[in-house]
Amino acid sequence: MTSAMTEKIPPQPVDSADVTSDSYNHLEITWSEPFSQCGDPSYNVSRRLLLIDQCDDSMADMVTREVTGDPIIEYDDLLPYSTYVFTVLATLEGYEAETVFFITYNSTESNSTGPPEYFTVASTVKRKLDYTWSSPPCGDRNGALSYDYEFGEAGGDEVQRENLMMTSQSFEDLKHYVMYEFTVCPRTVVGPGPCIFNQTRTLPSEPIGLLNTGSEVGSTNQTYTIIAWEKPESINGLFLRYEIQKDNDDVIMIEEEDIRMYEFSDLEPNNEYTIQVRAVSNGGNGAWDSVDVTTLPIPEPNTPAVPLFKAKNDTSISIEWPLVDDTNLGIYRITHYTVSYSSSTGDEDTIDVTYITSPMVCTIAPLEPGTEYYIKVRAVNEGGPGGWSESLTESTEPKPTTGGPNSLAVGLGVGVPILLIIMVSSGFIVYKKRRDAPPTPPKEYDLENVPADENGGTSNPVLVRTTIPSTPKAKPPVKQRPPQHEPIHISNLAKVIKAKRMSRDGFEKEYKALLNKSDEGCIGNNPENKPKNRYKNIITYDEHRVKLNKLPTEPGADYINATFIDGYKKENAFIASQGPNAASLNDFWQMVYEQRTSTIVMLTNLLEKDKKKCIEYWPSAGNHKRYGELEVIAREVKDEGSYVLRKFEVGKPDRTTNRLNITQYHYTIWPDMGVPESSQPLLDFRDIVKNANPADSGPIIVHCSAGVGRTGTFITINCMIEMIEAEKKIDVFNFINEMRKRRAFMVQVQQQYEFIYETLLQWSHCEKVSFSIIDLPTTVKTWGTIKDADGRTEMSRQFEVLEYMAPMESTGSDQKGSLPVNAKKNRYPDRVPVDKFKPLLMTKGDEVDDNDYINASFFDVEGRKNVHVCTQCPLMSTVGDFWRLVWDYDIHTIIHLNEMDSTCGQYWPDSDKTNFGSFTIELLSDRTLTDTMTERVLKVTTSKKKGERQITQLQYLGWPNDSLVPRSKMDFFELLTQVDNNNTSEKKFLVVCMDGVGASPTFLAANAAIDRVREDKTVDIFSAVKRLRKSRPGVVDELERYEFCYDVLAAYQDSVQTYANYM
């Protein structure tokens, strides 16, 4: 039997295939099975990647998979936008088809997985930005690319959007010095990929737009004007300053952008000035904007009445006339009168009468006997003469017809007046020189250390009653006089205060212009009275001193160092007195009794800075004591916090009639030679005194230690408030000048002078700024919702007043932080500390150019100076300086606010230890306290000094950099509580935020407010912020931050109430 063998033949090749895909990485290939007589073939399917992302050749190997059964294969790992080659080869029992089926496949696109590369931005031309970039790297493109971009001002509402095929874009006609945001994203047909974001500021330019400079309405007088201007239309850069120039004088620079007023107080009367102002940015100088100001002429005196005949003889005529009213002339009062006389046959002659009497008198001599004269008068001041009066016609007596013995008398009658005139002329010249001598400038004294020869002032001039003949003369030259100080309407008060602060020496110049009168010749300087004076240079002037009713059995028996002071439209409303010493103790109570005083205001403590300031001149509570002829009984003593109230009964012993009830108000929180930290307690104190003083009582006695500084300040504030109530005006300068005519050095230092203005501004523009914590919810609601006629809430009014109160210490180019060597150490070039309140680094730095500068400021707390430090978050280059600050000032607690960004240098290790120059920082512990608070304990050592420090850092994570306030007031209150718990002993810490002036001082204000509430249950955030701004103007810089401090107090109140309810 013969068997037949079947011949094995290769399978038929695959001749067609279908490719399907539902995503870039997924592929399905199917093909038709070739005909085969010998069974079902299998297939070797191979794949090779040829081109990645259509931009890079691949060297990948061929990868083969065997397919049996159904002719289908799937791939799910393809790369997008790439080229693959697939082959399908049929095999059967070891035989392969003669041909291979080839498939070339391009995968579909996907979103790009990488951002553009090599991004650049150029700002080489003003108002233009050029952006360029390259495609994402090959392998991340994932498709044919175009580019989506968005462009617009940072924080703006308008955004320009477009799709480009190019890799560059330019923008023109942009605004100067504006931050623009540009975002570019690669796009495939599927959609956009990762983007690049950029913020770039255009180049600065000079400011544009007129400032509309003008003179404040009603502000210009003979020597003074206030000019004001508006902000330029666009500053076009970083504001540097305003420049002001009067005519060709030196340029005045103002470095606060919101200060747009300036006060000129040294002008000449009846003069025209061109004053120009321009804004300066880091892009250049703006155009000058000018205003012409013409000062008022010196007012001309009124015309006198017709002179009246008084007496005459054959060679003289005596006349008189009433004084001309010169109250309307301000400081330009009448200096003398000119008398003109002429006959019908002779020339006109004149006499200057310089001694002012009421009525005025003048004897005209020598005249011709029996001659008719025409006599007229006019008044003269520094601006020149006024109009002539109508003429008096009067004749001299006829010449005597007989000679003999009377001839000598006639000769004397003529000769003696001439001799007197010559003698008096010499005397007048001496007097005139003395009167025109410049006054001794006032000084700020510690009154206990003033030697007797430093009283200042000049000798009292001796006035000579006479007439002085003279030839007619031209209009006298105008002399430079102290500036005229007109009353200020309260609607302009804030602007005036800011203008004075803005002019740097505005308050200083005004204070130094106050009267400084001599006390020469006063009986207080007599030997018998010197023991009664607490300070040898504070003597009451004789004319207005209080005189005791004592028999003149001994010299000086009626003397006490006390002065009558007028109130507002009330004569002798006050007595300004020194604090009694042992020699004047009995006299003090006699003065109280004789003046029928009901109220004593005491503004000093018995002992201050280890110096005795006043004797305890009253008996202890419940006791009585004899002072001279009087008995004083202490009926009541009550401590009211900021003051102590004492009630006394005063009278003669063993008598029940004619006894006085006296109340002493002893204010205890006013430092010597200084001012209270807060005006509000003093304003409350003033109201209590005023309301309690009986209307029919004698003068209120006010005393401190010397009876001039605090005493003068209190009286001025009291009277100016009364003036505001009556006239809506204040007149501080002239009121103090009038007081100084009676008692030297009233309002003793410039700081007190400025405090008066601040206090009056607060009283006139704000409601009571402090209140009990019990009233917090209702008060804050009222302050935040009820608006005045101008649409402002009480909260916003307070914040505005704080802006005007802050001292205008320069924070600009004249501070050391702005020097080129230090500029690189500042995160923001316009935020540098005030030199006066800047800590100096003492540990030597590690770099060659290290110095003592760091961008940080000291801040006071109530009753303690330079306690806390606020600083910017360190830059990469200033971390070493940061640790020098911590080491040099022995800081043990650091509070870190705000988030860290790319500009911040992390100054602590994440684990173990790290070195920052010569400092080694070791992490001892790191624990999370809450979702927003982390506590780290660090050990600090330095190779330059012995010892080690342990520092606690509390990092608060709930205050975003782009937010004015934290996200949660309760979280923030927890931070304050934790700080208080960690810092119970030293109460001193370093507060860190991005700029050192935003978040950090807001933290200090809230912390101080809580401390105050814990101490006496009083809310006074206004005073806390005011105190902070003395160290660094502009802190707590937004109303929202100010309001947030009240929110934190509300959180504190909630926590206290919750605890109380739990207990």
GROMACS .gro file of N, CA and C in nm, residues 41 69 80 174 193 320 392 427 605 734 801 803 811 840 1037:
model
   45
   41PRO      N    1  -0.308   2.951   0.994
   41PRO     CA    2  -0.174   3.007   1.019
   41PRO      C    3  -0.175   3.090   1.148
   69GLY      N    4  -0.502   3.244   1.644
   69GLY     CA    5  -0.646   3.259   1.655
   69GLY      C    6  -0.694   3.373   1.567
   80PRO      N    7   0.202   5.974   2.170
   80PRO     CA    8   0.123   6.060   2.081
   80PRO      C    9   0.209   6.126   1.975
  174LEU      N   10   0.159  10.041   2.588
  174LEU     CA   11   0.118  10.001   2.723
  174LEU      C   12   0.132  10.119   2.817
  193GLY      N   13  -0.181   7.267   2.682
  193GLY     CA   14  -0.091   7.199   2.772
  193GLY      C   15  -0.046   7.291   2.885
  320GLU      N   16  -0.427  16.719   7.185
  320GLU     CA   17  -0.453  16.578   7.218
  320GLU      C   18  -0.554  16.523   7.119
  392LEU      N   19  -0.673  17.100   6.262
  392LEU     CA   20  -0.710  17.192   6.370
  392LEU      C   21  -0.641  17.326   6.341
  427GLY      N   22   1.742  15.917   7.433
  427GLY     CA   23   1.676  15.809   7.506
  427GLY      C   24   1.591  15.723   7.416
  605ASN      N   25   0.306  11.344   8.949
  605ASN     CA   26   0.316  11.252   9.061
  605ASN      C   27   0.417  11.308   9.160
  734ASN      N   28  -0.175  13.184   6.945
  734ASN     CA   29  -0.201  13.312   7.013
  734ASN      C   30  -0.246  13.293   7.157
  801VAL      N   31  -0.795  11.024   6.077
  801VAL     CA   32  -0.728  11.107   6.177
  801VAL      C   33  -0.590  11.050   6.211
  803GLU      N   34  -0.397  10.902   6.010
  803GLU     CA   35  -0.309  10.938   5.900
  803GLU      C   36  -0.250  11.076   5.922
  811THR      N   37   1.085  10.839   5.515
  811THR     CA   38   1.124  10.700   5.491
  811THR      C   39   1.183  10.689   5.351
  840LEU      N   40   2.053   9.831   6.529
  840LEU     CA   41   2.183   9.820   6.464
  840LEU      C   42   2.244   9.685   6.498
 1037ASP      N   43  -0.162   9.976   5.759
 1037ASP     CA   44  -0.174  10.072   5.650
 1037ASP      C   45  -0.309  10.072   5.580
   0.00000   0.00000   0.00000
